[in-house]
Amino acid sequence: MTEGKLLIGHRRYSSWSMRGWLAVRLAKLDVEIEVARFVRPGPTPVIAQTSPNGLVPYLEHRGAKVWESLAVCDYCAEFETSLWPADRIARAEARSIAAEMHAGFRGLRQNMWMNLGRDYSGYGRVPEALADIARIEAIWAGARARHGAGGPFLFGTEFTAADIIFAPVVTRFLTWRPDLSAASLAYMNAVRAFPLVDEWYADAAKEPEDWLVADYEITPPR
Ligand SMILES: N[C@@H](CCC(=O)N[C@@H](CS)C(=O)NCC(=O)O)C(=O)O
């Protein structure tokens, strides 16, 4: 008997689900993982009927109900305190960049969607996406310069909630291959090599072919 459940969407496409799942796994919560197959056009009934905001990830754990991926990260940090940096100043920056990612970057999200199974190198480079990418590279460089010494992640050795929130961005960059600095590429390699990220990719590759969603599999316009 587990202590609850985490409802997520397709691993191949669902960036927000990836964040919730990483947080739950890093906090070692004993919950069942339930994967909802997206229905298109939405809403997906099981998600609409279960999750208060009609979206995934959605976590139920020991009587607590948690939605919104950033709230899931915060809830998980109550069980695994290293999800936020120990240092107050670093923690403030980690929370700020995680919140900024959670709240924005629509240009990137709309033009370089998550698809772990495709190579869209060279596509999606519209001005709105490129502006978001420039800001993300600045965020990564700043966190690494100020707090990253001693480890490959944004705040050093620990894979924190900030890395969780940016992990799906890393997958987008690996799929769409925009031009990036050597430092960004090094950070992305560290995230991609992180065992739980690798596990997510491996599980995504096992999703049945009839789960593919045509809208996310198109060849995008250049
Ligand atoms: N702000 C929300 C966004 C969650 C979200 O947009 N989830 C999408 C999947 S990535 C969803 O549940 N869509 C419902 C559907 O496609 O049926 C969060 O941080 O959790």
Coordinates of C-alpha atoms in Angstrom, one line a residue, residues 3-190:
E3 CA 1.0 6.7 0.7
G4 CA -0.7 8.3 -2.3
K5 CA -0.4 8.9 -6.0
L6 CA 1.2 11.3 -8.5
L7 CA -0.8 11.8 -11.7
I8 CA 1.3 12.8 -14.7
G9 CA 0.9 13.0 -18.5
H10 CA 2.9 11.5 -21.3
R11 CA 6.6 11.5 -20.4
R12 CA 7.4 12.2 -24.0
Y13 CA 5.6 15.6 -24.0
S14 CA 4.7 16.7 -20.5
S15 CA 7.3 19.1 -19.2
W16 CA 5.3 20.0 -16.1
S17 CA 4.8 16.3 -15.3
M18 CA 8.5 15.8 -15.5
R19 CA 9.1 18.4 -12.8
G20 CA 6.5 16.9 -10.4
W21 CA 7.9 13.4 -11.0
L22 CA 11.5 14.5 -10.4
A23 CA 10.6 16.3 -7.2
V24 CA 8.6 13.3 -5.9
R25 CA 11.4 10.9 -6.7
L26 CA 14.1 13.1 -5.2
A27 CA 12.0 13.4 -2.0
K28 CA 11.5 9.6 -2.1
L29 CA 7.8 9.9 -1.6
D30 CA 6.1 6.5 -1.6
V31 CA 3.4 7.2 -4.1
E32 CA 2.0 5.3 -7.1
I33 CA 2.7 7.0 -10.4
E34 CA -0.4 7.1 -12.6
V35 CA 0.1 8.2 -16.2
A36 CA -2.8 9.8 -18.0
R37 CA -3.0 9.3 -21.7
F38 CA -3.8 12.7 -23.2
V39 CA -7.1 13.0 -25.0
R40 CA -7.0 15.4 -28.0
P41 CA -8.8 17.7 -28.2
G42 CA -8.7 18.0 -24.4
P43 CA -9.6 18.2 -21.7
T44 CA -8.4 14.7 -20.7
P45 CA -11.2 13.3 -18.5
V46 CA -9.1 11.6 -15.9
I47 CA -7.1 14.8 -15.3
A48 CA -10.1 17.0 -15.4
Q49 CA -11.9 14.8 -12.9
T50 CA -9.0 14.3 -10.5
S51 CA -6.8 17.4 -10.4
P52 CA -8.3 20.7 -8.9
N53 CA -6.8 22.8 -11.7
G54 CA -7.5 20.2 -14.4
L55 CA -3.8 19.9 -15.0
V56 CA -0.9 17.5 -14.3
P57 CA 1.2 17.0 -12.2
Y58 CA -1.2 16.4 -9.4
L59 CA 0.0 14.8 -6.1
E60 CA -1.9 13.2 -3.3
H61 CA 0.2 12.2 -0.3
R62 CA -0.8 11.3 3.3
G63 CA -4.0 13.4 3.0
A64 CA -2.3 16.4 1.3
K65 CA -3.5 17.4 -2.2
V66 CA -0.9 19.4 -4.2
W67 CA -1.2 20.8 -7.7
E68 CA 1.0 23.2 -9.7
S69 CA 4.5 21.9 -10.3
L70 CA 6.2 24.6 -8.2
A71 CA 4.0 23.8 -5.2
V72 CA 4.8 20.1 -5.7
C73 CA 8.5 21.0 -5.5
D74 CA 7.9 23.0 -2.3
Y75 CA 5.9 20.2 -0.8
C76 CA 8.6 17.7 -1.6
A77 CA 11.2 20.0 -0.1
E78 CA 9.5 19.4 3.3
F79 CA 10.7 15.8 3.0
E80 CA 14.0 16.4 1.2
T81 CA 15.4 19.8 2.4
S82 CA 18.3 19.7 -0.1
L83 CA 15.7 20.5 -2.8
W84 CA 16.4 24.1 -2.0
P85 CA 19.9 25.4 -1.3
A86 CA 20.9 25.6 2.3
D87 CA 22.4 29.1 2.0
R88 CA 19.7 31.8 2.3
I89 CA 21.1 34.0 -0.5
A90 CA 21.4 31.0 -2.9
R91 CA 18.0 29.8 -1.8
A92 CA 16.5 33.2 -2.7
E93 CA 18.0 33.1 -6.2
A94 CA 16.9 29.4 -6.6
R95 CA 13.3 30.3 -5.7
S96 CA 13.3 33.4 -7.9
I97 CA 14.6 31.6 -11.0
A98 CA 12.2 28.7 -10.5
A99 CA 9.3 31.1 -10.1
E100 CA 10.4 33.0 -13.2
M101 CA 10.5 29.8 -15.2
H102 CA 7.1 28.6 -13.8
A103 CA 5.5 31.9 -14.7
G104 CA 6.8 32.6 -18.1
F105 CA 8.9 31.8 -21.2
R106 CA 5.8 31.3 -23.3
G107 CA 7.9 32.1 -26.5
L108 CA 10.1 29.1 -25.9
R109 CA 7.2 26.8 -24.8
Q110 CA 5.0 27.6 -27.8
N111 CA 7.7 27.4 -30.4
M112 CA 10.0 24.6 -29.0
W113 CA 7.6 22.2 -27.4
M114 CA 8.8 19.2 -25.5
N115 CA 9.1 16.0 -27.5
L116 CA 11.8 13.6 -26.3
G117 CA 11.6 11.4 -29.4
R118 CA 12.3 13.9 -32.1
D119 CA 15.3 15.9 -33.5
Y120 CA 14.0 19.3 -34.4
S121 CA 17.5 20.8 -34.8
G122 CA 17.4 24.2 -36.4
Y123 CA 13.6 24.7 -36.2
G124 CA 11.6 27.0 -33.9
R125 CA 14.1 29.9 -33.9
V126 CA 11.5 32.7 -33.8
P127 CA 12.4 36.0 -32.1
E128 CA 10.2 35.3 -29.0
A129 CA 11.9 31.9 -28.5
L130 CA 15.4 33.3 -29.0
A131 CA 14.7 36.1 -26.5
D132 CA 13.6 33.5 -23.9
I133 CA 16.6 31.4 -24.6
A134 CA 18.9 34.4 -24.1
R135 CA 17.3 35.0 -20.7
I136 CA 17.6 31.3 -19.7
E137 CA 21.3 31.3 -20.6
A138 CA 21.8 34.4 -18.5
I139 CA 19.9 32.8 -15.5
W140 CA 22.0 29.6 -15.8
A141 CA 25.3 31.5 -16.1
G142 CA 24.5 33.8 -13.2
A143 CA 23.5 30.9 -10.8
R144 CA 26.5 28.9 -11.8
A145 CA 28.9 31.8 -11.4
R146 CA 27.5 32.8 -8.0
H147 CA 26.6 29.5 -6.5
G148 CA 27.7 26.6 -8.7
A149 CA 31.3 26.1 -7.7
G150 CA 32.0 22.5 -6.8
G151 CA 29.4 20.8 -8.8
P152 CA 27.8 20.7 -12.3
F153 CA 24.3 22.0 -11.3
L154 CA 22.9 25.5 -10.9
F155 CA 23.7 25.6 -7.2
G156 CA 26.7 23.2 -7.2
T157 CA 26.6 19.5 -6.2
E158 CA 22.9 19.1 -5.4
F159 CA 20.2 18.7 -8.0
T160 CA 17.9 21.3 -6.5
A161 CA 14.3 22.4 -7.3
A162 CA 15.8 25.0 -9.7
D163 CA 17.4 22.2 -11.7
I164 CA 14.1 20.3 -11.6
I165 CA 12.2 23.3 -13.0
F166 CA 14.8 23.8 -15.8
A167 CA 15.2 20.1 -16.6
P168 CA 12.4 20.1 -19.2
V169 CA 14.0 23.2 -20.7
V170 CA 17.2 21.1 -21.1
T171 CA 15.2 18.5 -23.0
R172 CA 13.7 21.1 -25.3
F173 CA 17.2 22.4 -26.1
L174 CA 18.4 18.8 -26.8
T175 CA 15.5 18.4 -29.2
W176 CA 15.6 21.8 -30.9
R177 CA 19.4 22.5 -30.6
P178 CA 19.4 26.3 -30.6
D179 CA 22.8 27.9 -30.6
L180 CA 24.0 27.8 -27.0
S181 CA 27.2 28.7 -25.1
A182 CA 29.7 26.0 -24.1
A183 CA 28.7 26.6 -20.5
S184 CA 25.1 26.0 -21.2
L185 CA 25.9 22.8 -23.1
A186 CA 28.0 21.6 -20.1
Y187 CA 25.2 22.2 -17.7
M188 CA 22.7 20.5 -20.1
N189 CA 25.0 17.4 -20.3
A190 CA 25.1 17.2 -16.5

